[in-house]
């Protein structure tokens, strides 16, 4: 091959590599893609679909395995070691009796499983230290608000009710936290250990943490 031909081929190759990419019409959406109004199709330049070309946005969403209309639910904000809780019932709290007892909109009483707060209305005991603070704390979180209830598979009580007929349950807050755990973690109650429940070890660890950090009633 002559030297002139080699130079010509090299120049052609350089021109092909260095040719600027023509700008597409349309700005990128939150997926990092856009509809090409000139050439057609749906082009992706950023994000998980970077560099891919689709016939339509629907094809891109299918490839991504998601849908803008049905985003994945947020993860629960719970501590490592908690099992995944399934919501058994969605309801609303009418009022708070004390730090560990609620009344639902249908009149049922819920005893928060795994937590014991200072006595506020005991017939044989005076109002205990931090009882009012515990009630106020819980009121601010759930009174008049919608919550989810979750039952404990390790609870041995018949129909998940205590001897007073109160439903033993976890209360899941809108942000994914568990009210029972939050009360203990912030120092408004103790881990209850007189009967088995799934999160006993977790709640005991939360009580220890609150005590060591002098939160709430541990001050």
Coordinates of C-alpha atoms in Angstrom, one line a residue:
X1 CA 0.0 0.0 0.0
X2 CA 1.4 3.4 -1.0
X3 CA 2.2 6.0 1.5
X4 CA -0.4 8.4 0.1
X5 CA -3.2 5.8 0.4
X6 CA -2.1 5.1 4.1
X7 CA -2.3 8.8 4.9
X8 CA -5.7 9.0 3.2
X9 CA -7.1 6.1 5.2
X10 CA -5.7 7.4 8.5
X11 CA -7.2 10.8 7.8
X12 CA -10.6 9.2 7.1
X13 CA -10.4 7.2 10.3
X14 CA -9.6 10.3 12.4
X15 CA -12.4 12.1 10.8
X16 CA -14.9 9.4 11.7
X17 CA -13.7 9.1 15.3
X18 CA -13.6 12.9 15.9
X19 CA -16.9 13.7 14.2
X20 CA -19.0 15.7 16.7
X21 CA -22.2 14.2 17.9
X22 CA -25.2 16.1 16.7
X23 CA -27.4 17.5 19.4
X24 CA -30.8 15.9 19.9
X25 CA -34.0 17.8 20.2
X26 CA -35.6 17.8 23.7
X27 CA -34.3 18.1 27.3
X28 CA -33.6 15.2 29.5
X29 CA -36.1 13.9 32.0
X30 CA -35.5 12.5 35.5
X31 CA -34.5 9.2 34.0
X32 CA -31.7 11.0 32.1
X33 CA -33.4 10.4 28.8
X34 CA -35.4 12.4 26.2
X35 CA -37.5 12.0 23.1
X36 CA -35.5 12.7 19.9
X37 CA -37.9 14.9 17.9
X38 CA -35.6 14.9 14.9
X39 CA -34.6 11.3 14.5
X40 CA -37.3 9.7 16.6
X41 CA -37.0 7.3 19.5
X42 CA -36.2 7.7 23.2
X43 CA -32.5 8.3 24.0
X44 CA -30.8 7.9 27.4
X45 CA -27.6 9.8 28.2
X46 CA -27.4 9.5 32.0
X47 CA -28.6 7.3 34.8
X48 CA -29.1 3.5 34.8
X49 CA -30.1 3.5 31.1
X50 CA -27.1 5.6 29.9
X51 CA -26.2 5.0 26.3
X52 CA -29.3 3.0 25.4
X53 CA -31.9 3.8 22.7
X54 CA -35.6 2.8 22.9
X55 CA -38.6 3.1 20.6
X56 CA -40.5 4.8 23.5
X57 CA -40.4 5.8 27.1
X58 CA -42.6 2.9 28.0
X59 CA -40.0 0.5 26.6
X60 CA -37.3 2.2 28.7
X61 CA -39.4 1.9 31.9
X62 CA -40.0 -1.7 31.1
X63 CA -36.3 -2.3 30.7
X64 CA -35.7 -0.5 34.0
X65 CA -38.2 -2.7 35.7
X66 CA -40.1 0.1 37.3
X67 CA -42.9 2.5 36.6
X68 CA -43.4 6.2 37.4
X69 CA -47.0 5.5 38.3
X70 CA -46.1 2.7 40.8
X71 CA -42.8 3.7 42.6
X72 CA -41.4 1.2 45.0
X73 CA -42.6 1.8 48.6
X74 CA -40.1 3.4 51.0
X75 CA -38.1 1.1 53.3
X76 CA -39.2 1.1 56.9
X77 CA -36.9 3.1 59.2
X78 CA -36.3 0.3 61.7
X79 CA -33.2 -1.0 63.4
X80 CA -31.1 -3.8 62.1
X81 CA -32.4 -7.1 63.4
X82 CA -36.1 -6.2 63.2
X83 CA -38.0 -8.6 61.0
X84 CA -40.1 -7.2 58.2
X85 CA -43.5 -6.3 59.6
X86 CA -46.7 -6.8 57.5
X87 CA -49.5 -4.4 58.2
X88 CA -52.5 -6.2 59.6
X89 CA -54.8 -3.2 59.7
X90 CA -55.0 0.5 58.9
X91 CA -56.9 2.6 61.4
X92 CA -57.0 5.9 63.2
X93 CA -56.2 6.8 66.8
X94 CA -59.1 8.5 68.6
X95 CA -57.2 9.3 71.8
X96 CA -54.3 8.3 74.0
X97 CA -55.0 6.9 77.5
X98 CA -51.4 6.9 78.6
X99 CA -48.0 6.2 77.2
X100 CA -48.7 2.6 76.3
X101 CA -52.5 2.5 75.7
X102 CA -54.5 3.9 72.8
X103 CA -58.2 4.0 71.9
X104 CA -59.0 3.5 68.2
X105 CA -61.7 5.3 66.2
X106 CA -64.0 2.2 66.5
X107 CA -63.6 2.2 70.3
X108 CA -61.2 -0.7 70.7
X109 CA -58.3 -0.3 73.0
X110 CA -54.7 -1.1 72.0
X111 CA -52.0 -2.0 74.4
X112 CA -48.6 -1.4 72.8
X113 CA -46.8 -4.7 72.9
X114 CA -43.4 -4.9 74.3
X115 CA -43.3 -1.5 76.1
X116 CA -44.3 -0.4 79.6
X117 CA -44.6 3.3 80.4
X118 CA -44.9 4.9 83.9
X119 CA -48.4 4.5 85.4
X120 CA -50.8 7.4 85.0
X121 CA -54.2 6.0 85.9
X122 CA -53.5 3.0 88.2
X123 CA -56.2 2.5 90.8
X124 CA -53.7 1.4 93.5
X125 CA -50.7 3.5 92.6
X126 CA -50.0 7.2 92.5
X127 CA -49.0 8.9 89.2
X128 CA -45.4 7.7 88.5
X129 CA -42.5 9.8 87.5
X130 CA -42.5 10.7 83.8
X131 CA -46.0 9.3 83.2
X132 CA -47.4 12.6 81.9
X133 CA -44.4 13.2 79.7
X134 CA -44.8 9.7 78.2
X135 CA -48.5 10.4 77.4
X136 CA -47.8 13.8 75.9
X137 CA -45.0 12.2 73.7
X138 CA -47.4 9.6 72.3
X139 CA -50.2 12.1 71.9
X140 CA -48.1 14.3 69.7
X141 CA -47.2 11.3 67.5
X142 CA -50.5 9.6 67.0
X143 CA -53.7 11.2 68.5
X144 CA -56.2 11.9 65.7
X145 CA -53.9 10.4 63.1
X146 CA -53.9 7.4 60.8
X147 CA -51.6 4.5 61.7
X148 CA -51.0 0.9 60.8
X149 CA -51.3 -2.0 63.3
X150 CA -49.1 -5.1 63.1
X151 CA -49.6 -8.2 65.2
X152 CA -46.7 -10.2 66.7
X153 CA -46.4 -13.9 65.5
X154 CA -44.6 -14.8 68.8
X155 CA -47.5 -13.4 71.0
X156 CA -49.0 -16.3 72.9
X157 CA -52.2 -14.5 74.0
X158 CA -55.5 -15.7 72.5
X159 CA -56.6 -13.5 69.6
X160 CA -53.7 -11.2 70.5
X161 CA -55.6 -9.7 73.5
X162 CA -54.5 -9.3 77.1
X163 CA -56.6 -10.2 80.1
X164 CA -58.3 -6.8 79.9
X165 CA -59.4 -7.4 76.3
X166 CA -57.0 -4.9 74.8
X167 CA -55.4 -5.7 71.5
X168 CA -51.7 -6.3 71.8
X169 CA -50.0 -4.7 68.7
X170 CA -47.2 -2.7 67.2
X171 CA -48.2 0.7 65.9
X172 CA -46.4 1.7 62.7
X173 CA -46.0 5.4 62.2
X174 CA -46.4 7.1 58.8
X175 CA -42.6 7.5 58.5
X176 CA -42.1 3.7 58.9
X177 CA -40.9 3.8 62.5
X178 CA -42.5 1.7 65.2
X179 CA -44.2 3.6 68.0
X180 CA -43.4 0.9 70.6
X181 CA -39.7 1.1 69.8
X182 CA -39.7 4.9 69.6
X183 CA -41.1 5.2 73.1
X184 CA -38.3 3.1 74.5
X185 CA -35.6 4.6 72.4
X186 CA -36.4 8.1 73.5
X187 CA -36.6 7.2 77.2
X188 CA -40.4 7.4 77.8
X189 CA -40.8 3.7 78.7
X190 CA -39.2 0.4 79.5
X191 CA -38.9 -2.9 77.5
X192 CA -41.6 -5.2 78.8
X193 CA -40.2 -8.7 79.4
X194 CA -43.0 -10.7 81.2
X195 CA -44.2 -12.5 78.1
X196 CA -42.5 -13.4 74.8
X197 CA -42.7 -11.3 71.7
X198 CA -40.6 -11.1 68.5
X199 CA -38.7 -7.9 69.3
X200 CA -37.9 -8.4 73.0
X201 CA -34.1 -8.5 72.4
X202 CA -34.3 -5.3 70.2
X203 CA -36.4 -3.5 72.8
X204 CA -34.1 -4.4 75.7
X205 CA -31.2 -3.1 73.6
X206 CA -33.1 0.2 73.0
X207 CA -33.7 0.5 76.7
X208 CA -30.0 0.0 77.5
X209 CA -29.1 2.6 74.8
X210 CA -31.6 5.2 76.2
X211 CA -30.3 4.6 79.8
X212 CA -26.7 5.0 78.8
X213 CA -27.4 8.2 76.9
X214 CA -29.6 9.5 79.7
X215 CA -32.7 10.1 77.6
X216 CA -36.1 10.9 79.0
X217 CA -36.8 9.3 82.3
X218 CA -33.2 8.2 82.5
X219 CA -31.9 11.7 83.0

